[in-house]
Short mmCIF file of N, CA and C in Angstrom, two decimals:
data_model
loop_
_atom_site.label_atom_id
_atom_site.label_comp_id
_atom_site.label_asym_id
_atom_site.label_seq_id
_atom_site.Cartn_x
_atom_site.Cartn_y
_atom_site.Cartn_z
N UNK P 1 0.98 -1.13 0.31
CA UNK P 1 -0.18 -0.25 0.02
C UNK P 1 1.02 1.23 -0.03
N UNK P 2 0.25 2.28 -0.87
CA UNK P 2 1.53 3.11 -1.16
C UNK P 2 0.11 4.63 -0.71
N UNK P 3 1.79 5.13 -0.36
CA UNK P 3 0.42 6.80 0.24
C UNK P 3 -0.98 7.53 -0.19
N UNK P 4 -1.10 8.58 -0.49
CA UNK P 4 -1.85 9.24 -1.47
C UNK P 4 -0.71 9.86 -2.21
N UNK P 5 -1.32 10.39 -2.78
CA UNK P 5 -0.78 11.57 -4.98
C UNK P 5 0.24 12.03 -3.39
N UNK P 6 1.59 12.25 -3.85
CA UNK P 6 1.98 13.45 -3.19
C UNK P 6 1.98 14.52 -3.92
N UNK P 7 1.60 16.02 -3.51
CA UNK P 7 1.96 16.86 -4.27
C UNK P 7 2.53 17.97 -3.85
N UNK P 8 3.96 18.39 -3.70
CA UNK P 8 4.81 18.75 -3.65
C UNK P 8 5.58 18.48 -2.56
N UNK P 9 6.83 18.98 -2.92
CA UNK P 9 7.96 18.23 -2.13
C UNK P 9 8.85 19.50 -2.33
N UNK P 10 9.21 19.35 -0.06
CA UNK P 10 9.07 20.21 -0.11
C UNK P 10 10.96 20.03 0.87
N UNK P 11 12.33 21.43 0.49
CA UNK P 11 13.48 20.62 1.45
C UNK P 11 12.72 20.72 2.41
N UNK P 12 14.33 20.66 3.95
CA UNK P 12 14.84 20.63 5.00
C UNK P 12 15.94 21.16 4.98
N UNK P 13 15.53 21.38 6.27
CA UNK P 13 17.08 21.93 6.90
C UNK P 13 18.60 20.71 6.28
N UNK P 14 18.07 19.12 6.98
CA UNK P 14 18.86 18.54 6.67
C UNK P 14 18.70 18.15 4.96
N UNK P 15 19.74 17.67 4.26
CA UNK P 15 19.61 17.59 3.33
C UNK P 15 18.97 16.20 2.76
N UNK P 16 19.22 15.32 4.24
CA UNK P 16 18.46 14.01 3.64
C UNK P 16 17.65 13.64 4.50
N UNK P 17 16.71 14.61 4.17
CA UNK P 17 15.12 14.89 4.92
C UNK P 17 14.61 15.71 4.10
N UNK P 18 12.89 15.00 3.00
CA UNK P 18 12.25 15.18 2.57
C UNK P 18 11.36 15.63 2.66
N UNK P 19 10.28 17.00 2.69
CA UNK P 19 9.05 16.50 3.54
C UNK P 19 8.26 16.13 2.31
N UNK P 20 6.90 15.78 1.54
CA UNK P 20 6.15 14.75 0.43
C UNK P 20 4.93 15.73 1.47
N UNK P 21 3.86 16.44 0.94
CA UNK P 21 2.65 16.44 1.20
C UNK P 21 1.46 16.25 0.41
N UNK P 22 0.47 15.42 0.81
CA UNK P 22 -0.41 14.58 0.53
C UNK P 22 -1.82 15.43 0.29
N UNK P 23 -2.02 14.80 -0.98
CA UNK P 23 -3.32 14.47 -1.75
C UNK P 23 -4.54 15.16 -0.89
N UNK P 24 -4.67 13.61 0.12
CA UNK P 24 -5.19 13.86 1.50
C UNK P 24 -4.89 13.10 2.89
N UNK P 25 -5.48 13.15 3.68
CA UNK P 25 -5.21 12.86 5.37
C UNK P 25 -4.99 11.75 5.16
N UNK P 26 -3.78 11.02 5.93
CA UNK P 26 -3.38 9.71 5.85
C UNK P 26 -4.08 9.27 7.58
N UNK P 27 -4.85 7.96 7.07
CA UNK P 27 -4.87 7.10 8.85
C UNK P 27 -4.61 6.76 9.84
N UNK P 28 -4.34 6.87 10.82
CA UNK P 28 -4.16 6.89 12.20
C UNK P 28 -3.68 7.66 12.38
N UNK P 29 -2.55 7.90 13.63
CA UNK P 29 -1.76 8.66 14.52
C UNK P 29 -0.65 9.23 13.98
N UNK P 30 -0.26 10.04 14.61
CA UNK P 30 1.30 10.48 13.68
C UNK P 30 1.95 8.92 14.29
N UNK P 31 3.31 9.56 14.00
CA UNK P 31 3.85 7.84 14.01
C UNK P 31 5.77 7.78 12.91
N UNK P 32 6.54 7.63 14.01
CA UNK P 32 7.82 7.26 13.33
C UNK P 32 8.75 5.92 12.97
N UNK P 33 9.87 5.75 12.18
CA UNK P 33 9.69 4.99 12.43
C UNK P 33 11.79 5.09 11.49
N UNK P 34 12.12 4.06 11.75
CA UNK P 34 13.49 4.20 11.43
C UNK P 34 14.51 3.02 11.31
N UNK P 35 13.36 2.46 10.48
CA UNK P 35 13.91 1.17 9.83
C UNK P 35 12.95 0.21 9.49
N UNK P 36 13.14 -1.14 8.51
CA UNK P 36 12.28 -1.65 7.83
C UNK P 36 11.13 -2.88 9.32
N UNK P 37 12.23 -3.06 9.77
CA UNK P 37 11.37 -3.61 11.31
C UNK P 37 10.24 -3.08 11.73
N UNK P 38 11.38 -1.57 12.60
CA UNK P 38 10.08 -0.96 12.90
C UNK P 38 8.67 -0.71 12.66
N UNK P 39 8.55 -0.53 10.87
CA UNK P 39 7.42 -0.14 10.35
C UNK P 39 6.80 -1.84 9.62
N UNK P 40 6.79 -2.52 10.09
CA UNK P 40 6.63 -4.20 9.76
C UNK P 40 5.40 -4.18 9.88
N UNK P 41 4.99 -3.87 10.88
CA UNK P 41 3.43 -3.73 11.19
C UNK P 41 2.11 -2.68 10.50
N UNK P 42 2.78 -1.21 9.70
CA UNK P 42 2.48 -0.52 8.91
C UNK P 42 2.71 -0.96 7.55
N UNK P 43 1.45 -0.98 6.87
CA UNK P 43 1.64 -1.66 6.05
C UNK P 43 2.17 0.50 5.18
N UNK P 44 1.70 0.89 5.25
CA UNK P 44 1.18 1.62 4.34
C UNK P 44 3.81 2.28 4.75
N UNK P 45 3.96 1.89 5.50
CA UNK P 45 5.09 2.53 6.27
C UNK P 45 6.37 2.09 6.02
N UNK P 46 5.55 -0.41 5.69
CA UNK P 46 6.35 -0.44 5.21
C UNK P 46 6.57 -0.94 3.67
N UNK P 47 5.85 -0.86 3.02
CA UNK P 47 6.34 0.18 1.60
C UNK P 47 7.12 1.02 0.86
N UNK P 48 6.55 2.34 1.95
CA UNK P 48 7.20 3.52 1.87
C UNK P 48 9.26 3.10 2.34
N UNK P 49 8.68 1.81 3.47
CA UNK P 49 10.34 1.79 4.49
C UNK P 49 11.30 1.41 2.73
N UNK P 50 10.08 0.27 2.21
CA UNK P 50 11.40 -0.66 1.26
C UNK P 50 11.81 0.54 -0.39
N UNK P 51 11.71 1.07 -0.37
CA UNK P 51 12.02 1.82 -0.94
C UNK P 51 13.32 2.28 -1.48
N UNK P 52 13.98 1.90 -2.21
CA UNK P 52 15.59 1.86 -2.13
C UNK P 52 15.94 2.90 -1.50
N UNK P 53 17.24 3.09 -0.89
CA UNK P 53 17.66 4.36 -0.13
C UNK P 53 16.53 5.06 0.61
N UNK P 54 16.12 5.03 0.99
CA UNK P 54 14.87 5.38 2.18
C UNK P 54 15.72 4.43 3.71
N UNK P 55 15.96 5.42 4.60
CA UNK P 55 16.58 4.43 6.30
C UNK P 55 14.97 5.33 7.07
N UNK P 56 14.08 6.41 6.62
CA UNK P 56 13.46 7.10 8.05
C UNK P 56 12.03 7.71 7.50
N UNK P 57 11.77 7.86 8.10
CA UNK P 57 9.85 7.60 7.74
C UNK P 57 9.07 8.40 8.51
N UNK P 58 8.48 9.61 8.58
CA UNK P 58 7.80 10.17 9.51
C UNK P 58 5.92 10.40 9.19
N UNK P 59 5.42 9.84 9.39
CA UNK P 59 3.98 10.16 9.13
C UNK P 59 3.42 11.16 10.10
N UNK P 60 2.62 11.72 9.50
CA UNK P 60 1.95 13.20 9.99
C UNK P 60 0.48 13.51 9.26
N UNK P 61 -0.75 13.91 9.27
CA UNK P 61 -1.74 14.39 8.47
C UNK P 61 -1.41 14.14 7.62
N UNK P 62 -1.57 15.03 6.48
CA UNK P 62 -1.69 14.63 5.54
C UNK P 62 0.09 15.22 4.69
N UNK P 63 1.25 14.36 5.58
CA UNK P 63 1.89 14.58 4.99
C UNK P 63 3.10 13.88 5.45
N UNK P 64 4.34 13.50 4.72
CA UNK P 64 5.55 12.44 5.59
C UNK P 64 6.51 13.46 5.49
N UNK P 65 7.73 12.90 6.15
CA UNK P 65 8.65 13.15 6.00
C UNK P 65 9.43 12.12 5.69
N UNK P 66 10.55 12.30 4.55
CA UNK P 66 11.13 10.53 3.89
C UNK P 66 12.87 11.18 4.61
N UNK P 67 13.70 10.51 5.80
CA UNK P 67 14.87 9.92 5.21
C UNK P 67 15.73 9.02 4.51
N UNK P 68 16.74 9.87 3.52
CA UNK P 68 17.20 9.12 2.93
C UNK P 68 18.56 8.12 3.36
N UNK P 69 18.81 7.99 3.03
CA UNK P 69 20.99 6.60 3.24
C UNK P 69 21.33 8.14 2.45
N UNK P 70 22.95 8.18 3.45
CA UNK P 70 23.72 9.77 2.66
C UNK P 70 23.69 9.32 1.57
N UNK P 71 24.24 9.58 0.14
CA UNK P 71 24.88 9.92 -1.16
C UNK P 71 23.78 9.34 -1.88
N UNK P 72 21.72 9.00 -1.44
CA UNK P 72 20.59 7.63 -2.09
C UNK P 72 20.82 9.98 -2.41
N UNK P 73 19.53 8.76 -3.79
CA UNK P 73 19.05 10.38 -5.25
C UNK P 73 18.27 9.79 -4.79
N UNK P 74 18.05 11.19 -4.46
CA UNK P 74 16.05 11.47 -4.05
C UNK P 74 15.21 11.12 -5.75
N UNK P 75 15.86 11.46 -6.98
CA UNK P 75 14.90 10.94 -8.00
C UNK P 75 13.72 9.71 -8.12
N UNK P 76 14.76 8.71 -7.99
CA UNK P 76 14.75 7.15 -7.84
C UNK P 76 13.32 7.03 -6.55
N UNK P 77 14.09 7.43 -5.28
CA UNK P 77 12.76 7.49 -4.12
C UNK P 77 11.88 8.63 -4.76
N UNK P 78 11.99 9.76 -5.69
CA UNK P 78 10.47 10.28 -5.49
C UNK P 78 9.48 9.50 -6.38
N UNK P 79 10.09 8.91 -7.55
CA UNK P 79 9.44 7.99 -8.77
C UNK P 79 8.88 6.97 -7.86
N UNK P 80 9.41 6.33 -6.87
CA UNK P 80 8.53 5.18 -6.44
C UNK P 80 7.46 5.31 -5.34
N UNK P 81 7.58 6.60 -5.26
CA UNK P 81 5.84 7.12 -3.87
C UNK P 81 5.43 7.06 -5.15
#
């Protein structure tokens, strides 16, 4: 299960983090994951964490913030969303 469509990408002070505004609200409470194992019980988070280069995720209301591994490129991560 992938998140709703991304409508905007915003940089953050951390060059390895990207905030993604979504077209609709995410179900459930705000949550954060730092590994695929932590995200395993959350289908949406597990799908995002499975994208090569992703190493962290924060899900909240109508946005999510993705952390990438240093050296990972943003274009392939964005395409996978």
